[in-house]
C-alpha atoms as one frame of an Amber mdcrd trajectory, in Angstrom:
protein
  -5.666  -6.622 -15.806  -7.573  -4.262 -13.504  -9.850  -5.773 -10.885 -11.880
  -4.645  -7.920 -12.077  -6.844  -4.859 -15.190  -6.253  -2.770 -13.938  -6.886
   0.768 -15.848  -5.827   3.881 -17.914  -3.323   1.859 -14.810  -1.738   0.306
 -13.874  -1.871  -3.380 -10.119  -2.362  -3.450  -8.581  -1.647  -6.862  -5.828
  -4.064  -7.889  -4.066  -4.638 -11.177  -2.434  -7.991 -11.931   0.418  -8.448
 -14.376   2.940 -11.256 -14.747   5.255 -10.943 -11.738   3.662  -7.703 -10.578
   0.635  -6.431  -8.707  -0.489  -2.835  -8.330  -2.808  -1.417  -5.733  -4.226
   2.062  -5.464  -3.796   3.881  -2.180  -7.221   5.448  -1.976 -10.003   6.016
   0.527 -11.395   2.492   0.081  -8.049   0.921   0.962  -7.540   3.318   3.876
 -10.964   2.509   5.329 -10.387  -1.205   4.790  -7.070  -1.125   6.710  -8.348
   1.180   9.453  -8.105  -0.180  12.976  -7.032  -3.710  12.073  -4.178  -3.282
   9.618  -2.413  -6.580  10.330  -5.339  -8.988   9.816  -6.934  -6.851   7.103
  -3.725  -6.599   5.091  -3.071 -10.325   5.456  -6.615 -11.050   4.258  -6.111
  -8.769   1.242  -2.709 -10.298   0.453  -4.195 -13.825   0.539  -7.033 -12.791
  -1.801  -4.658 -11.095  -4.251  -2.199 -13.997  -4.264  -4.979 -16.549  -4.721
  -6.411 -14.582  -7.633  -2.936 -14.150  -9.103  -2.430 -17.926  -8.922  -5.778
 -18.521 -10.671  -5.103 -15.873 -13.314  -1.527 -16.815 -14.220  -1.450 -20.473
 -13.180   1.518 -19.846 -10.909   2.273 -18.328  -7.518   3.388 -14.762  -7.037
   6.943 -14.994  -5.716   6.564 -12.419  -2.941   6.164 -13.431   0.685   3.037
 -12.353   2.543   5.096 -10.325   5.035   7.104  -8.565   2.330   3.934  -7.643
   0.454   2.301  -6.474   3.692   5.076  -4.082   4.721   5.350  -2.693   1.192
   1.618  -1.950   1.100   1.839  -0.264   4.505   4.857   1.812   3.487   3.054
   3.214   0.458  -0.282   3.783   2.171   1.237   5.530   5.130   3.728   7.537
   3.058   0.750   8.698   1.027  -1.155   9.497   4.238   1.682  11.380   5.946
   2.556  13.268   2.748  -1.024  14.477   2.402  -1.235  15.284   6.119   1.959
  17.360   6.092   1.136  19.047   2.802  -2.360  20.045   3.931  -1.079  23.053
   5.892   2.256  23.516   4.170   2.823  26.969   2.646   6.436  26.506   1.526
   6.359  26.237  -2.265   9.502  24.113  -2.827   8.509  21.721  -0.023   4.998
  21.479  -1.445   6.401  20.468  -4.869   8.658  17.877  -3.258   5.849  16.443
  -1.151   3.478  16.293  -4.125   6.033  14.241  -6.043   6.284  11.798  -3.117
   2.511  11.678  -2.728   2.100  10.760  -6.412   4.677   7.972  -6.109   3.065
   6.576  -2.960  -0.440   6.539  -4.441   0.305   3.614  -6.757   1.667   0.582
  -4.932   3.809  -1.471  -7.345   4.783  -4.816  -5.821   6.923  -6.960  -8.068
   8.928 -10.123  -7.871  12.716  -9.808  -7.516  13.248  -9.979 -11.283  11.013
  -6.917 -11.765  11.147  -4.916  -8.532  14.608  -3.579  -7.678  13.395  -2.764
  -4.135  12.134  -6.264  -3.354  15.284  -6.996  -1.319  14.442  -4.064   0.983
  10.845  -5.186   1.602  12.085  -8.742   2.151  14.676  -7.452   4.637  12.285
  -5.386   6.742   9.426  -7.886   6.501  10.827  -9.640   9.563   9.941  -6.502
  11.514   6.277  -6.522  10.502   4.988  -6.517  14.102   7.044  -3.501  15.307
   6.313  -1.671  12.033   2.604  -2.167  12.705   2.931  -0.184  15.964   3.516
   2.980  13.918   0.421   2.651  11.781  -1.765   5.707  12.398  -5.128   5.047
  13.966  -8.348   6.155  12.299  -6.621   6.631   8.943  -9.883   5.919   7.130
 -11.640   8.731   8.980  -9.165  11.434   7.944 -10.494  13.732   5.251  -7.279
  13.870   3.244  -8.496  12.234   0.052 -11.967  12.253  -1.516
C-alpha cells in the first residue's frame, strides 16, 4: 500500500506491506533529512511505525535504531554512488555504480523473517551516533537527482 507522508513540507513516499516497509530515496527524502538527520529520521520512523500499527493492527518488529541506520545506509549509498558516477568516465565502473545506485534507491526494511540483512542493521544500530557523524551535510542541496 503506497502512501505519502507530508512532513515538514516534504512528501515522503512509503509503501507498507505485512512485515515490510519501503521508502524511496529521492529528493524529498534527502531534503527532509538534510542538516538534522538524527531527529528527522527518528520522527519519520515514528510516523511510519505508528501508521504501520494502525494499518496492520500490530507493531512492526524492527527497532527504531535499526530502521534509522538502514535508511541512512541506503540514502547515503545512493548519494555517494550518484556523486562518484557524475564525473566517472570508466565504462565498467559506471555500469557497476549504476547497479548499486538502483539498489540503493529503494529502501526495503523488513522484519527478521523477511529481511535476511536485518541482523546486520540490528548489529550496527548500536553505533547510530558515530554513524551519524559521517552523514554528508547539505545533501538536499546537491543537484544529483531531479
